[in-house]
mmCIF file of C-alpha atoms in Angstrom:
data_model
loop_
_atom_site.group_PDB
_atom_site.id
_atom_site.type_symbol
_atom_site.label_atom_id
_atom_site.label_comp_id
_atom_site.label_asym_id
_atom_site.label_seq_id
_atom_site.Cartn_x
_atom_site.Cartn_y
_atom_site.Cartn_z
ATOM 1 C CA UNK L 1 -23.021 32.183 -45.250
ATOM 2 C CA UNK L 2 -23.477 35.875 -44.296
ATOM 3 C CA UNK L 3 -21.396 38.461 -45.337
ATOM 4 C CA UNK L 4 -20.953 42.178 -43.423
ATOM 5 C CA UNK L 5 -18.568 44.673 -44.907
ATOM 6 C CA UNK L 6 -17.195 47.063 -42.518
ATOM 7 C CA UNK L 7 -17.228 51.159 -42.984
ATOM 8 C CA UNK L 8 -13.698 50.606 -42.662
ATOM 9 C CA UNK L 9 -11.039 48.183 -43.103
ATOM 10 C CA UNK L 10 -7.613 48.960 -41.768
ATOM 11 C CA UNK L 11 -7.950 52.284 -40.788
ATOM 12 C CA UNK L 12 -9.436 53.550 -44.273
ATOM 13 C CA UNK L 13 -12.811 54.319 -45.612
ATOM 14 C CA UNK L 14 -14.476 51.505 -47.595
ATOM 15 C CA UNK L 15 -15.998 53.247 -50.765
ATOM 16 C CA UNK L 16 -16.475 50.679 -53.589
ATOM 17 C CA UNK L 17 -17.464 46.700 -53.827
ATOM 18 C CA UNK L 18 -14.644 46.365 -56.592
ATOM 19 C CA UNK L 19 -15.251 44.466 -60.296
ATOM 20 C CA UNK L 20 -16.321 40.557 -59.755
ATOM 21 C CA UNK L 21 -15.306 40.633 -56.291
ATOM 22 C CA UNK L 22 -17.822 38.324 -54.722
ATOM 23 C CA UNK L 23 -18.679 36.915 -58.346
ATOM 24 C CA UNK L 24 -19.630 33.374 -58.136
ATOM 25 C CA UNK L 25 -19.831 33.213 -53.966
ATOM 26 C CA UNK L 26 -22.577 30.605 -54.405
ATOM 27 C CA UNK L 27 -22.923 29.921 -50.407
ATOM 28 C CA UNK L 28 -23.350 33.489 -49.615
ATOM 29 C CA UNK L 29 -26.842 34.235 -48.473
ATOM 30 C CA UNK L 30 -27.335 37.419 -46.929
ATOM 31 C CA UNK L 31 -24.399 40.444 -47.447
ATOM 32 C CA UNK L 32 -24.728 43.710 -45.784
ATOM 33 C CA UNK L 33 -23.413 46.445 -47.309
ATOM 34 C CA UNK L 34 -22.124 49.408 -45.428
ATOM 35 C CA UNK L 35 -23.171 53.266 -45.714
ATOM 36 C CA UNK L 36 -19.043 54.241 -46.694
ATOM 37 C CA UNK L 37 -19.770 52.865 -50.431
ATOM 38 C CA UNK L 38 -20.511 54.891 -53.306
ATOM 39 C CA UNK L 39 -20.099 52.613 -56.112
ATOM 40 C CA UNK L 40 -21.142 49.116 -56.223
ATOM 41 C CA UNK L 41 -18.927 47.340 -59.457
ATOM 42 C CA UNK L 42 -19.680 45.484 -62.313
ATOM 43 C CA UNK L 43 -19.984 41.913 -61.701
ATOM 44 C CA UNK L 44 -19.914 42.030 -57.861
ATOM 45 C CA UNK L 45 -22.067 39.746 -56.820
ATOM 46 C CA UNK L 46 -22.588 37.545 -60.317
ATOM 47 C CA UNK L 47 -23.665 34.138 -60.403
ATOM 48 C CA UNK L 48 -24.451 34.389 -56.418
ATOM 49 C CA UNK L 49 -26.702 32.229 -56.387
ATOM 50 C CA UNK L 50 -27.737 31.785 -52.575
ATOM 51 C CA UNK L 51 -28.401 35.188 -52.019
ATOM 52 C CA UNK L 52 -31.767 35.915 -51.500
ATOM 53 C CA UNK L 53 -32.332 39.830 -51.059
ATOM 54 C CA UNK L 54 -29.573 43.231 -51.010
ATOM 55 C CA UNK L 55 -29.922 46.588 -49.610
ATOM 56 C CA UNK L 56 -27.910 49.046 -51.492
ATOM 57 C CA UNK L 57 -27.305 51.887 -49.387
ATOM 58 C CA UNK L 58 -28.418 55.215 -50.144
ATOM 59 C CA UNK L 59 -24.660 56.461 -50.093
ATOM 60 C CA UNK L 60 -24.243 54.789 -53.676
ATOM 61 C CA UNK L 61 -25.106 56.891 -56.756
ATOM 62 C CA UNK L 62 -23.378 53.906 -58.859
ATOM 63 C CA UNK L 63 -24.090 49.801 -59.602
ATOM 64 C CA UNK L 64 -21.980 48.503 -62.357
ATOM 65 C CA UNK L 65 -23.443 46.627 -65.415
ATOM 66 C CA UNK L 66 -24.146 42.591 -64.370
ATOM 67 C CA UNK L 67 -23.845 43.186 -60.714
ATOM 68 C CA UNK L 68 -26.351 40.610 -59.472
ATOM 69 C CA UNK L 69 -26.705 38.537 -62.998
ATOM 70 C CA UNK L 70 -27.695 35.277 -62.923
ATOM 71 C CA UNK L 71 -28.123 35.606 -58.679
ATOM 72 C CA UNK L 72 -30.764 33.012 -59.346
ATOM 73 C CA UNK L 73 -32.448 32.789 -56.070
ATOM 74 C CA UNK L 74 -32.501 36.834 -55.272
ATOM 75 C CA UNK L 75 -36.278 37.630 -54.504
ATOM 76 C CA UNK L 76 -35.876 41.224 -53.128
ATOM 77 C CA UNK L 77 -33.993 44.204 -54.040
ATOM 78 C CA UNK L 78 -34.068 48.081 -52.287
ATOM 79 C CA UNK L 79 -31.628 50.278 -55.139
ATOM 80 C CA UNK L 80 -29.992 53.379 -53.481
ATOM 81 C CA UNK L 81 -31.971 56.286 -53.940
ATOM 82 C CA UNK L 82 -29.151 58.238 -55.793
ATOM 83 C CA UNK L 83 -28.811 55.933 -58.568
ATOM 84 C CA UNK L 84 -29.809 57.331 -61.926
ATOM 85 C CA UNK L 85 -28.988 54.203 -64.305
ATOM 86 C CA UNK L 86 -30.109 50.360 -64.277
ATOM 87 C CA UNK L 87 -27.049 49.088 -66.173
ATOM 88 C CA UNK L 88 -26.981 46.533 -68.544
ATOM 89 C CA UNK L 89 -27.512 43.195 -67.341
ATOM 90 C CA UNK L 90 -27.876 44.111 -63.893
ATOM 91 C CA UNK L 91 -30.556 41.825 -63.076
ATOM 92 C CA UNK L 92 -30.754 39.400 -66.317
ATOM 93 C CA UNK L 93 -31.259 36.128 -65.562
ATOM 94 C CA UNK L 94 -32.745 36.589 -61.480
ATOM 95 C CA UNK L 95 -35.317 34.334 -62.110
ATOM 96 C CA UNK L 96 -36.770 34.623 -58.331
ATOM 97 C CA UNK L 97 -36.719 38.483 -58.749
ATOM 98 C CA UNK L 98 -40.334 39.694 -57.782
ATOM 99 C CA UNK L 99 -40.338 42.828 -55.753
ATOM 100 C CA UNK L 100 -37.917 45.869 -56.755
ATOM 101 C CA UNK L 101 -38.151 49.479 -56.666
ATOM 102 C CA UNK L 102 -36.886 52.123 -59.675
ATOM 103 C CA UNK L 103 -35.723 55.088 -57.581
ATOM 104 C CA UNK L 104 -37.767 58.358 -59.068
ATOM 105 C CA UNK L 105 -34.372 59.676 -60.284
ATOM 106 C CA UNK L 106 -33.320 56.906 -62.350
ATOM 107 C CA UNK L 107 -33.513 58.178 -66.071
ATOM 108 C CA UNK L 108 -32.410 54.812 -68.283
ATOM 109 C CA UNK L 109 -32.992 51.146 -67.838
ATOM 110 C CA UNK L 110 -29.908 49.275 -70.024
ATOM 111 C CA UNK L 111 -30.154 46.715 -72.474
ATOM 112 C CA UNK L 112 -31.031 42.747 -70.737
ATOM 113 C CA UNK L 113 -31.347 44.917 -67.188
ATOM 114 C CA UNK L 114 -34.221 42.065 -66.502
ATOM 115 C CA UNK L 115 -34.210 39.903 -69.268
ATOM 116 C CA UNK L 116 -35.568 36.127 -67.591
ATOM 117 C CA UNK L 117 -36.726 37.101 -64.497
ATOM 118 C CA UNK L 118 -39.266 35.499 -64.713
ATOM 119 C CA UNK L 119 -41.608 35.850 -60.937
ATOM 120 C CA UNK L 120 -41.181 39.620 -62.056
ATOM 121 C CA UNK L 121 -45.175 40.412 -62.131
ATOM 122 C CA UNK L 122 -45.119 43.946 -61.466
ATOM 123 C CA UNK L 123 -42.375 47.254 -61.926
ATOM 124 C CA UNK L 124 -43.350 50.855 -61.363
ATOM 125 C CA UNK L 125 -41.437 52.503 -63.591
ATOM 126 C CA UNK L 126 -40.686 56.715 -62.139
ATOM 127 C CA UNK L 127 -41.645 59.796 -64.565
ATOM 128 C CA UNK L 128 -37.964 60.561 -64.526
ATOM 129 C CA UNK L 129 -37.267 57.437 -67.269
ATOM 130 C CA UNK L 130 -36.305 58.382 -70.733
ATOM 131 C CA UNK L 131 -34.702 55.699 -72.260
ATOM 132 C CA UNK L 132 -35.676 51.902 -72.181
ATOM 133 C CA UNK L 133 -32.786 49.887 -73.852
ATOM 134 C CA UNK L 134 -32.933 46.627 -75.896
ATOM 135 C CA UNK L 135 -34.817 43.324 -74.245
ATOM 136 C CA UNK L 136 -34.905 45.335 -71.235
ATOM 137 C CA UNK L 137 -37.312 43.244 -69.916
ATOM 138 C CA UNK L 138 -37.051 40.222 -72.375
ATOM 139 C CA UNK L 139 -38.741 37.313 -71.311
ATOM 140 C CA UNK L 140 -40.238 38.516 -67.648
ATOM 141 C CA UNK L 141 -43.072 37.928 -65.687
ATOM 142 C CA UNK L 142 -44.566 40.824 -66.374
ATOM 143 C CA UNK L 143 -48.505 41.414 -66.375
ATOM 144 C CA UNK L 144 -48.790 44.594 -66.831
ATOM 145 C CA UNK L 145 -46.795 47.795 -67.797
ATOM 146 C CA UNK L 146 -47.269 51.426 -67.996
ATOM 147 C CA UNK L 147 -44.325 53.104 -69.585
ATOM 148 C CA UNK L 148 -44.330 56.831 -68.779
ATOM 149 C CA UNK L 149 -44.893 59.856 -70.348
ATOM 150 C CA UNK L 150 -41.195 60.951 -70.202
ATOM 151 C CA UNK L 151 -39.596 57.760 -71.773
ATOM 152 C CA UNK L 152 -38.948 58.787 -75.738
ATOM 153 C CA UNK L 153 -36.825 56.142 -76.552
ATOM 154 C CA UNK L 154 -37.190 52.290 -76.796
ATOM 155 C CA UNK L 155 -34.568 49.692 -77.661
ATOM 156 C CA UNK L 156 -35.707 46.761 -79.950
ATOM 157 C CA UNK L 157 -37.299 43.932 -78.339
ATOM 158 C CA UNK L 158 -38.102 45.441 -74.947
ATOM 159 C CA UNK L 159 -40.747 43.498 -73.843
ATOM 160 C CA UNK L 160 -40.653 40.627 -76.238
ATOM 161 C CA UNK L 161 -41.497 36.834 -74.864
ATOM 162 C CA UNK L 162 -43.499 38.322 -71.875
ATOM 163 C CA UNK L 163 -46.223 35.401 -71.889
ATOM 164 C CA UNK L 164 -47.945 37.101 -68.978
ATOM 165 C CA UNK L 165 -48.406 40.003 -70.518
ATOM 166 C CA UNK L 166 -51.936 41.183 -70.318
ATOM 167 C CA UNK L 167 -52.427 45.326 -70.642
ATOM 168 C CA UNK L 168 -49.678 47.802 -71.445
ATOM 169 C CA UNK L 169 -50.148 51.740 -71.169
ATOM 170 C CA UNK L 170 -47.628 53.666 -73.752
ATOM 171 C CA UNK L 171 -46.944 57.051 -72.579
ATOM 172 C CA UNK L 172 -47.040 60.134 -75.307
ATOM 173 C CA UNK L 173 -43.851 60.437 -75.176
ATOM 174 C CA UNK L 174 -42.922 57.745 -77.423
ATOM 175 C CA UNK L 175 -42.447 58.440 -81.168
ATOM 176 C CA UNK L 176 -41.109 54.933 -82.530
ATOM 177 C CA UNK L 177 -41.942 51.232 -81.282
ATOM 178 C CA UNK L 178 -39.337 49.175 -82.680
ATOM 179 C CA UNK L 179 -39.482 46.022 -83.989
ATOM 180 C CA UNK L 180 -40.168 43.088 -81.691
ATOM 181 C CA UNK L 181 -41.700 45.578 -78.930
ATOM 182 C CA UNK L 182 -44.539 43.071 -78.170
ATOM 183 C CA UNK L 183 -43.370 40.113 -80.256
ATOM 184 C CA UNK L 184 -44.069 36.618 -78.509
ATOM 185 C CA UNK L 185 -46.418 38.493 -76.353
ATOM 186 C CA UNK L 186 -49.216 35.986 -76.413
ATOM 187 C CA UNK L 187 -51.660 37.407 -73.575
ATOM 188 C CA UNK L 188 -51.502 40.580 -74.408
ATOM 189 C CA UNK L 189 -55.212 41.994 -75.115
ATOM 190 C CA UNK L 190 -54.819 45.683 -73.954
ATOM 191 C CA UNK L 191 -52.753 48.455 -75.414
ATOM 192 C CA UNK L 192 -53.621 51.557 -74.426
ATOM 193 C CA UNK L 193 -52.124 55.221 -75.836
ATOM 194 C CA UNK L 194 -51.803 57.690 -72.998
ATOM 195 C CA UNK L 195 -51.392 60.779 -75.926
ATOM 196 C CA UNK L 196 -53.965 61.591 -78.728
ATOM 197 C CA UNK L 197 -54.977 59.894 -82.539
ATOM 198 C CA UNK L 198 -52.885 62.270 -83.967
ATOM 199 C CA UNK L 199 -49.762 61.751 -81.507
ATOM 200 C CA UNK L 200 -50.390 57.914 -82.260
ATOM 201 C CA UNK L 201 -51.056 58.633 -85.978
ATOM 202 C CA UNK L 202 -47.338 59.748 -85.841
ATOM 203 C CA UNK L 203 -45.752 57.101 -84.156
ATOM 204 C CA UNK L 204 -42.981 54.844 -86.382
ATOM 205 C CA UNK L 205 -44.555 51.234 -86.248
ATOM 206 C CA UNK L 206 -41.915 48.249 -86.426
ATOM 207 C CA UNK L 207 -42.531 45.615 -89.191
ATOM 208 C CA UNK L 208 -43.984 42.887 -86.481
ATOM 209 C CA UNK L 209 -46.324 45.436 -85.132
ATOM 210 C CA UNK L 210 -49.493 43.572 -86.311
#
């Protein structure tokens, strides 16, 4: 089924997709979403699991943790260009997932925001990223990564179990890679340092690093 969600509804202003209200619609395929909203909820669309792509409007600067979890057949995603977070959970579990942009303002990607999506081969990630939170990207299809030079901080396990994971630039800003960074990551042949042998000489190694 296909879903449109008026500007308005009775007269008012339609500003927010509220918490788990579409949550487990599993015949919805399509839902567009109108340019009134500013805040897309957690759990919104969970567990939809027909739906195969979303436009989030421009108009909305906010998309609650777990918003599209476990939307197992979503293959495309456009994010608003005024969000500044990727909240926790917000894609984990899209297995179908494979083309997605970061807006170039977005400065944090939460903890499980793509853990299992697994036809995820590619994500440019913008020089406005700082923070990288824990099994961000757990378990994707990842083949290659280059984290940027602004990101300085990385949760544990961020890209752990990424079996396609061939060649990964790490950008100078980094000072610590935590433990389970790269475990389970059995293809990976290339890690390249984007600062210099002393910058990397100063870098806090987890325990698994070798």
């Amino acid at each position: 089924s296909n879903m449109t969600i008026p500007n308005k509804y009775e007269g008012l202003p339609v500003i927010s997709i509220g918490d788990a209200a579409g949550m487990n619609c599993t015949n919805l395929s399509s839902v567009t979403l109108p340019n009134s909203i500013t805040r897309v909820d957690s759990r919104a669309f969970w567990g939809c699991s027909s739906l195969n792509s979303i436009v989030i409007p421009n108009s909305v600067t906010t998309v609650g943790d777990s918003a599209f979890y476990q939307c197992t057949n979503l293959s495309s995603v456009t994010i608003s260009n005024k969000v500044t977070v990727i909240a926790d959970d917000l894609f984990g579990w899209c297995s179908n997932l494979s083309n997605i942009n970061i807006p170039s303002g977005v400065t944090k990607i939460g903890n499980t925001a793509f853990i299992q999506c697994k036809k995820l081969k590619s994500i440019t990630l913008p020089s406005s990223l700082t923070k990288i939170e824990n099994n961000a990207f757990e378990s994707s299809g990842l083949t290659t990564i280059t984290i940027p030079n602004s990101v300085n901080s990385l949760g544990y396990c961020v890209f752990a179990n990424c079996k396609n994971l061939t060649s990964v630039t790490i950008g100078k800003g980094i000072s610590r890679i935590p433990d389970g960074t790269f475990t389970g990551c059995t293809s990976l042949t290339s890690i390249t340092f984007a600062g210099t042998k002393a910058q990397w000489k100063n870098i806090s190694l987890g325990d698994d690093w070798n």
